[in-house]
Amino acid sequence: MIINDKASPKNLSLQHIFRTWWPLATSWLLMGAESPALSAIVARLEDPEINLAAYGGIVLPIAMIIEAPILMLLSASTALSRDWQSYKKIWRFMMIVGGILTLLHAFIAFTPLYYLIAEKIIGAPQEIIQPARMGMIIMTPWTWAIAYRRFHQGVLIRFGYSKAVGFGTAIRLMADLFVLILGYRIGSVPGVVVATSAVTIGVLCEAFYVGLVVKPILNDLKAIPISKEPLSLRNFLEFYIPLAMTSFLFLLVQPIGSAAISRMPNALSSLAVWPVVTGLVFMIRSLGIAYNEVVIALLDSPKSYFNLRAFTHILFISTIILLVLITATPLSDLWFSKIQGINLELTKLAKSAMWLAVPMPGLNVLQSWYQGSILYGRKTRVVTESVALFLTTACAILILGIIWGKLPGLYVGLFAFSLSMCIQTAWLWYRSLPVISYIKSRDKVDVLPIREVIAK
């Protein structure tokens, strides 16, 4: 029997939490390493500032907003893929929505709609418009591949095979590096073409691997009896639509941020440095982002609350200290100048902006703890509320930055994201209190199942 109970130990220890979290954290770290690797190669090819700005200022924001509706399939699959019937319902949803979004990506990339978005809505500098369009065309298969692999990664995590998720991401990164090194050796290929080819081929390779490794688990999933509370399409949509709105609202800030930065001082430099800085910060943030699925998977375990809370505190402190050490020491010079290969002026801009991002990794840890608890309580609408607050706050700060017009867009963008994350985290904390109170009580005495508590 392939399916096992590794994800649900009788007594949840810190060691078990770490063993579940570490493969996912490794996966997110490797995924986070993708952006710095892209920036390092593109910075060493022709016209680095233009190609970095094209990728970070147009291609990535548009591609990510298109994929937003399927981004939360990882959390949904982890929480709901309990039996074969549930799996098939979510699988059909993934195939239909993934296909529609891929067609939408193609429609934008291959029609004049692209110019409307890039020129009129984002307002990007003219010199990056055409290079970015080629990148959009190359990334057409990206959305469907993301949907397929995130859905099946959720199945792997639910049944205790989180290590396979890490292996898949390693395969993705190796494919990325192969394409990047090949592009660097050729030398004449535009940087945005190299970058988008790398991420597209990498995701396709990862999706292929995940599809292979999940097959034995799916065969055993067919033998699991249907849950006493079978998953209906209505129940799934009630659970998932708020999550989809959450990812949509969260990723909407990416093109909004690009549009705002394009209208502030030092637009081209800020857009060029934006993916370099956010790529490094994301690597540290990924340690906290990975914790979300751990909380979802392990909160069902008896006596889980106290050790999960302790692990949250440890991870919160560790991630903030790690980013402070990088920002405050010569490690930042080593990273931006030597490894990323950006010039001295851009390095100076990146180093000074890093301090604005220091709270982000710790906030991601807290968000994963509160959000995982909320998802355990099936209150997905709360997550949407928190992201709406994030987006509203970020947009207000970005608009003020445009009106003031005195600071480079990079500074305003990072400050907007940091402050917005603080407000979002505070809201998640407040709204998670009833569920956390229930979990805390559950681990002290026998109480009613949470669905009965919620129903009352």
Tab-separated table of N, CA, C and O in Angstrom, residues 17-93:
chain	number	residue	atom	x	y	z
A	17	ILE	N	7.235	17.958	12.541
A	17	ILE	CA	6.917	19.209	11.843
A	17	ILE	C	8.084	19.611	10.943
A	17	ILE	O	7.905	19.976	9.779
A	18	PHE	N	9.300	19.514	11.489
A	18	PHE	CA	10.482	19.876	10.704
A	18	PHE	C	10.630	18.953	9.495
A	18	PHE	O	10.936	19.417	8.382
A	19	ARG	N	10.402	17.649	9.690
A	19	ARG	CA	10.544	16.702	8.578
A	19	ARG	C	9.507	16.953	7.496
A	19	ARG	O	9.765	16.691	6.319
A	20	THR	N	8.335	17.434	7.878
A	20	THR	CA	7.319	17.764	6.880
A	20	THR	C	7.619	19.095	6.202
A	20	THR	O	7.428	19.245	4.991
A	21	TRP	N	8.094	20.053	7.000
A	21	TRP	CA	8.347	21.403	6.465
A	21	TRP	C	9.589	21.463	5.588
A	21	TRP	O	9.576	22.131	4.547
A	22	TRP	N	10.656	20.783	5.973
A	22	TRP	CA	11.929	20.977	5.296
A	22	TRP	C	11.888	20.643	3.804
A	22	TRP	O	12.390	21.424	2.989
A	23	PRO	N	11.300	19.492	3.370
A	23	PRO	CA	11.233	19.255	1.919
A	23	PRO	C	10.455	20.337	1.183
A	23	PRO	O	10.829	20.728	0.071
A	24	LEU	N	9.368	20.830	1.800
A	24	LEU	CA	8.602	21.901	1.160
A	24	LEU	C	9.394	23.202	1.133
A	24	LEU	O	9.371	23.934	0.144
A	25	ALA	N	10.105	23.486	2.231
A	25	ALA	CA	10.943	24.688	2.262
A	25	ALA	C	12.051	24.602	1.224
A	25	ALA	O	12.372	25.595	0.548
A	26	THR	N	12.636	23.410	1.093
A	26	THR	CA	13.673	23.212	0.071
A	26	THR	C	13.099	23.450	-1.315
A	26	THR	O	13.727	24.092	-2.163
A	27	SER	N	11.886	22.929	-1.528
A	27	SER	CA	11.224	23.135	-2.819
A	27	SER	C	11.020	24.617	-3.107
A	27	SER	O	11.327	25.109	-4.192
A	28	TRP	N	10.507	25.351	-2.105
A	28	TRP	CA	10.288	26.786	-2.294
A	28	TRP	C	11.602	27.543	-2.440
A	28	TRP	O	11.695	28.506	-3.218
A	29	LEU	N	12.637	27.116	-1.700
A	29	LEU	CA	13.948	27.758	-1.833
A	29	LEU	C	14.497	27.584	-3.237
A	29	LEU	O	15.039	28.511	-3.848
A	30	LEU	N	14.389	26.347	-3.745
A	30	LEU	CA	14.875	26.084	-5.100
A	30	LEU	C	14.074	26.888	-6.114
A	30	LEU	O	14.627	27.437	-7.070
A	31	MET	N	12.763	26.956	-5.898
A	31	MET	CA	11.926	27.763	-6.772
A	31	MET	C	12.301	29.238	-6.654
A	31	MET	O	12.335	29.980	-7.642
A	32	GLY	N	12.597	29.663	-5.410
A	32	GLY	CA	13.032	31.038	-5.207
A	32	GLY	C	14.376	31.332	-5.839
A	32	GLY	O	14.650	32.473	-6.237
A	33	ALA	N	15.229	30.291	-5.952
A	33	ALA	CA	16.542	30.474	-6.576
A	33	ALA	C	16.431	30.704	-8.077
A	33	ALA	O	17.381	31.178	-8.713
A	34	GLU	N	15.262	30.379	-8.636
A	34	GLU	CA	15.062	30.538	-10.076
A	34	GLU	C	15.210	31.997	-10.497
A	34	GLU	O	15.915	32.307	-11.478
A	35	SER	N	14.581	32.905	-9.765
A	35	SER	CA	14.628	34.322	-10.139
A	35	SER	C	16.039	34.902	-10.072
A	35	SER	O	16.480	35.570	-11.030
A	36	PRO	N	16.805	34.672	-8.969
A	36	PRO	CA	18.188	35.157	-8.959
A	36	PRO	C	19.044	34.554	-10.071
A	36	PRO	O	19.911	35.237	-10.628
A	37	ALA	N	18.811	33.283	-10.389
A	37	ALA	CA	19.580	32.653	-11.466
A	37	ALA	C	19.279	33.331	-12.803
A	37	ALA	O	20.192	33.613	-13.603
A	38	LEU	N	17.994	33.599	-13.045
A	38	LEU	CA	17.619	34.311	-14.269
A	38	LEU	C	18.257	35.689	-14.323
A	38	LEU	O	18.828	36.092	-15.354
A	39	SER	N	18.164	36.427	-13.204
A	39	SER	CA	18.723	37.779	-13.170
A	39	SER	C	20.229	37.766	-13.389
A	39	SER	O	20.771	38.636	-14.085
A	40	ALA	N	20.911	36.772	-12.802
A	40	ALA	CA	22.371	36.699	-12.931
A	40	ALA	C	22.800	36.482	-14.376
A	40	ALA	O	23.791	37.067	-14.835
A	41	ILE	N	22.061	35.651	-15.111
A	41	ILE	CA	22.414	35.396	-16.506
A	41	ILE	C	22.014	36.569	-17.395
A	41	ILE	O	22.809	37.039	-18.226
A	42	VAL	N	20.797	37.075	-17.211
A	42	VAL	CA	20.322	38.186	-18.044
A	42	VAL	C	21.206	39.413	-17.849
A	42	VAL	O	21.468	40.163	-18.807
A	43	ALA	N	21.694	39.633	-16.619
A	43	ALA	CA	22.561	40.779	-16.341
A	43	ALA	C	23.895	40.681	-17.065
A	43	ALA	O	24.598	41.690	-17.203
A	44	ARG	N	24.252	39.497	-17.527
A	44	ARG	CA	25.531	39.291	-18.221
A	44	ARG	C	25.382	39.172	-19.731
A	44	ARG	O	26.345	38.909	-20.435
A	45	LEU	N	24.158	39.350	-20.225
A	45	LEU	CA	23.911	39.342	-21.662
A	45	LEU	C	23.753	40.783	-22.162
A	45	LEU	O	23.840	41.729	-21.394
A	46	GLU	N	23.501	40.937	-23.451
A	46	GLU	CA	23.380	42.272	-24.035
A	46	GLU	C	22.155	43.009	-23.484
A	46	GLU	O	21.131	42.398	-23.205
A	47	ASP	N	22.283	44.307	-23.345
A	47	ASP	CA	21.198	45.180	-22.866
A	47	ASP	C	20.537	44.643	-21.599
A	47	ASP	O	19.315	44.423	-21.555
A	48	PRO	N	21.307	44.439	-20.546
A	48	PRO	CA	20.742	43.819	-19.337
A	48	PRO	C	19.611	44.622	-18.701
A	48	PRO	O	18.620	44.049	-18.247
A	49	GLU	N	19.742	45.955	-18.683
A	49	GLU	CA	18.728	46.766	-18.022
A	49	GLU	C	17.382	46.648	-18.731
A	49	GLU	O	16.330	46.496	-18.096
A	50	ILE	N	17.414	46.656	-20.056
A	50	ILE	CA	16.181	46.553	-20.836
A	50	ILE	C	15.544	45.179	-20.657
A	50	ILE	O	14.332	45.047	-20.438
A	51	ASN	N	16.353	44.115	-20.736
A	51	ASN	CA	15.806	42.761	-20.655
A	51	ASN	C	15.341	42.404	-19.252
A	51	ASN	O	14.332	41.708	-19.079
A	52	LEU	N	16.054	42.872	-18.228
A	52	LEU	CA	15.589	42.660	-16.858
A	52	LEU	C	14.263	43.379	-16.617
A	52	LEU	O	13.350	42.840	-15.993
A	53	ALA	N	14.175	44.607	-17.127
A	53	ALA	CA	12.940	45.378	-16.965
A	53	ALA	C	11.791	44.756	-17.749
A	53	ALA	O	10.641	44.742	-17.283
A	54	ALA	N	12.072	44.219	-18.944
A	54	ALA	CA	11.030	43.573	-19.748
A	54	ALA	C	10.461	42.351	-19.032
A	54	ALA	O	9.242	42.143	-18.989
A	55	TYR	N	11.356	41.555	-18.448
A	55	TYR	CA	10.908	40.343	-17.757
A	55	TYR	C	10.196	40.672	-16.447
A	55	TYR	O	9.091	40.190	-16.181
A	56	GLY	N	10.834	41.515	-15.626
A	56	GLY	CA	10.274	41.813	-14.312
A	56	GLY	C	9.149	42.826	-14.326
A	56	GLY	O	8.319	42.849	-13.408
A	57	GLY	N	9.104	43.675	-15.357
A	57	GLY	CA	8.122	44.744	-15.380
A	57	GLY	C	6.887	44.459	-16.206
A	57	GLY	O	5.842	45.088	-15.997
A	58	ILE	N	6.979	43.517	-17.167
A	58	ILE	CA	5.823	43.212	-18.021
A	58	ILE	C	5.493	41.716	-18.015
A	58	ILE	O	4.392	41.315	-17.635
A	59	VAL	N	6.445	40.882	-18.439
A	59	VAL	CA	6.150	39.458	-18.658
A	59	VAL	C	5.684	38.777	-17.374
A	59	VAL	O	4.614	38.148	-17.332
A	60	LEU	N	6.481	38.879	-16.317
A	60	LEU	CA	6.155	38.166	-15.082
A	60	LEU	C	4.859	38.662	-14.446
A	60	LEU	O	4.009	37.843	-14.055
A	61	PRO	N	4.641	39.987	-14.328
A	61	PRO	CA	3.363	40.432	-13.737
A	61	PRO	C	2.132	39.957	-14.511
A	61	PRO	O	1.150	39.518	-13.912
A	62	ILE	N	2.172	40.032	-15.853
A	62	ILE	CA	1.013	39.605	-16.643
A	62	ILE	C	0.811	38.103	-16.528
A	62	ILE	O	-0.315	37.612	-16.324
A	63	ALA	N	1.900	37.334	-16.662
A	63	ALA	CA	1.791	35.872	-16.584
A	63	ALA	C	1.266	35.425	-15.223
A	63	ALA	O	0.464	34.485	-15.127
A	64	MET	N	1.691	36.105	-14.163
A	64	MET	CA	1.260	35.709	-12.823
A	64	MET	C	-0.200	36.068	-12.560
A	64	MET	O	-0.909	35.317	-11.879
A	65	ILE	N	-0.668	37.169	-13.097
A	65	ILE	CA	-2.072	37.518	-12.882
A	65	ILE	C	-2.972	36.564	-13.661
A	65	ILE	O	-4.081	36.225	-13.217
A	66	ILE	N	-2.506	36.052	-14.804
A	66	ILE	CA	-3.280	35.069	-15.566
A	66	ILE	C	-3.369	33.751	-14.794
A	66	ILE	O	-4.419	33.103	-14.755
A	67	GLU	N	-2.289	33.345	-14.146
A	67	GLU	CA	-2.281	32.063	-13.436
A	67	GLU	C	-2.966	32.139	-12.067
A	67	GLU	O	-3.168	31.113	-11.420
A	68	ALA	N	-3.331	33.325	-11.623
A	68	ALA	CA	-3.853	33.501	-10.265
A	68	ALA	C	-4.999	32.563	-9.903
A	68	ALA	O	-5.018	31.991	-8.800
A	69	PRO	N	-5.991	32.332	-10.789
A	69	PRO	CA	-7.113	31.467	-10.387
A	69	PRO	C	-6.736	30.023	-10.069
A	69	PRO	O	-7.507	29.330	-9.402
A	70	ILE	N	-5.572	29.551	-10.542
A	70	ILE	CA	-5.208	28.155	-10.274
A	70	ILE	C	-4.064	28.050	-9.254
A	70	ILE	O	-3.646	26.951	-8.909
A	71	LEU	N	-3.608	29.178	-8.751
A	71	LEU	CA	-2.448	29.156	-7.872
A	71	LEU	C	-2.742	28.440	-6.557
A	71	LEU	O	-1.868	27.782	-5.991
A	72	MET	N	-3.969	28.526	-6.056
A	72	MET	CA	-4.313	27.937	-4.770
A	72	MET	C	-4.743	26.477	-4.879
A	72	MET	O	-5.239	25.897	-3.910
A	73	LEU	N	-4.557	25.862	-6.048
A	73	LEU	CA	-4.852	24.441	-6.180
A	73	LEU	C	-3.986	23.603	-5.250
A	73	LEU	O	-4.393	22.509	-4.836
A	74	LEU	N	-2.807	24.088	-4.910
A	74	LEU	CA	-1.944	23.355	-3.976
A	74	LEU	C	-2.628	23.228	-2.620
A	74	LEU	O	-2.730	22.134	-2.059
A	75	SER	N	-3.103	24.338	-2.082
A	75	SER	CA	-3.784	24.304	-0.789
A	75	SER	C	-5.088	23.517	-0.862
A	75	SER	O	-5.407	22.727	0.043
A	76	ALA	N	-5.854	23.717	-1.936
A	76	ALA	CA	-7.134	23.019	-2.069
A	76	ALA	C	-6.940	21.514	-2.179
A	76	ALA	O	-7.660	20.733	-1.549
A	77	SER	N	-5.969	21.092	-2.966
A	77	SER	CA	-5.712	19.662	-3.122
A	77	SER	C	-5.194	19.047	-1.829
A	77	SER	O	-5.574	17.932	-1.459
A	78	THR	N	-4.322	19.773	-1.128
A	78	THR	CA	-3.824	19.284	0.159
A	78	THR	C	-4.968	19.080	1.147
A	78	THR	O	-5.003	18.092	1.885
A	79	ALA	N	-5.919	20.002	1.148
A	79	ALA	CA	-7.010	19.940	2.119
A	79	ALA	C	-8.123	18.985	1.720
A	79	ALA	O	-8.737	18.356	2.593
A	80	LEU	N	-8.387	18.817	0.402
A	80	LEU	CA	-9.626	18.162	-0.029
A	80	LEU	C	-9.461	16.848	-0.781
A	80	LEU	O	-10.453	16.141	-0.990
A	81	SER	N	-8.278	16.494	-1.223
A	81	SER	CA	-8.099	15.245	-1.990
A	81	SER	C	-8.100	14.046	-1.045
A	81	SER	O	-7.088	13.357	-0.866
A	82	ARG	N	-9.266	13.764	-0.467
A	82	ARG	CA	-9.371	12.728	0.554
A	82	ARG	C	-9.595	11.344	-0.040
A	82	ARG	O	-9.250	10.341	0.566
A	83	ASP	N	-10.225	11.277	-1.212
A	83	ASP	CA	-10.566	9.999	-1.829
A	83	ASP	C	-10.626	10.201	-3.341
A	83	ASP	O	-10.415	11.307	-3.844
A	84	TRP	N	-10.895	9.122	-4.071
A	84	TRP	CA	-10.854	9.172	-5.532
A	84	TRP	C	-11.926	10.103	-6.094
A	84	TRP	O	-11.681	10.828	-7.057
A	85	GLN	N	-13.105	10.093	-5.505
A	85	GLN	CA	-14.164	10.965	-5.980
A	85	GLN	C	-13.778	12.436	-5.855
A	85	GLN	O	-13.972	13.230	-6.781
A	86	SER	N	-13.210	12.793	-4.705
A	86	SER	CA	-12.772	14.175	-4.497
A	86	SER	C	-11.669	14.542	-5.481
A	86	SER	O	-11.674	15.641	-6.070
A	87	TYR	N	-10.726	13.622	-5.659
A	87	TYR	CA	-9.620	13.854	-6.596
A	87	TYR	C	-10.143	14.151	-7.998
A	87	TYR	O	-9.696	15.105	-8.648
A	88	LYS	N	-11.084	13.327	-8.484
A	88	LYS	CA	-11.575	13.488	-9.854
A	88	LYS	C	-12.307	14.811	-10.036
A	88	LYS	O	-12.187	15.459	-11.085
A	89	LYS	N	-13.062	15.240	-9.032
A	89	LYS	CA	-13.771	16.515	-9.143
A	89	LYS	C	-12.786	17.681	-9.257
A	89	LYS	O	-12.951	18.580	-10.081
A	90	ILE	N	-11.748	17.655	-8.418
A	90	ILE	CA	-10.759	18.736	-8.472
A	90	ILE	C	-9.948	18.647	-9.760
A	90	ILE	O	-9.578	19.669	-10.348
A	91	TRP	N	-9.664	17.418	-10.218
A	91	TRP	CA	-8.916	17.222	-11.470
A	91	TRP	C	-9.658	17.837	-12.650
A	91	TRP	O	-9.054	18.521	-13.484
A	92	ARG	N	-10.972	17.604	-12.735
A	92	ARG	CA	-11.752	18.189	-13.839
A	92	ARG	C	-11.724	19.715	-13.787
A	92	ARG	O	-11.593	20.382	-14.814
A	93	PHE	N	-11.837	20.249	-12.596
A	93	PHE	CA	-11.759	21.696	-12.431
A	93	PHE	C	-10.410	22.219	-12.916
A	93	PHE	O	-10.335	23.216	-13.635
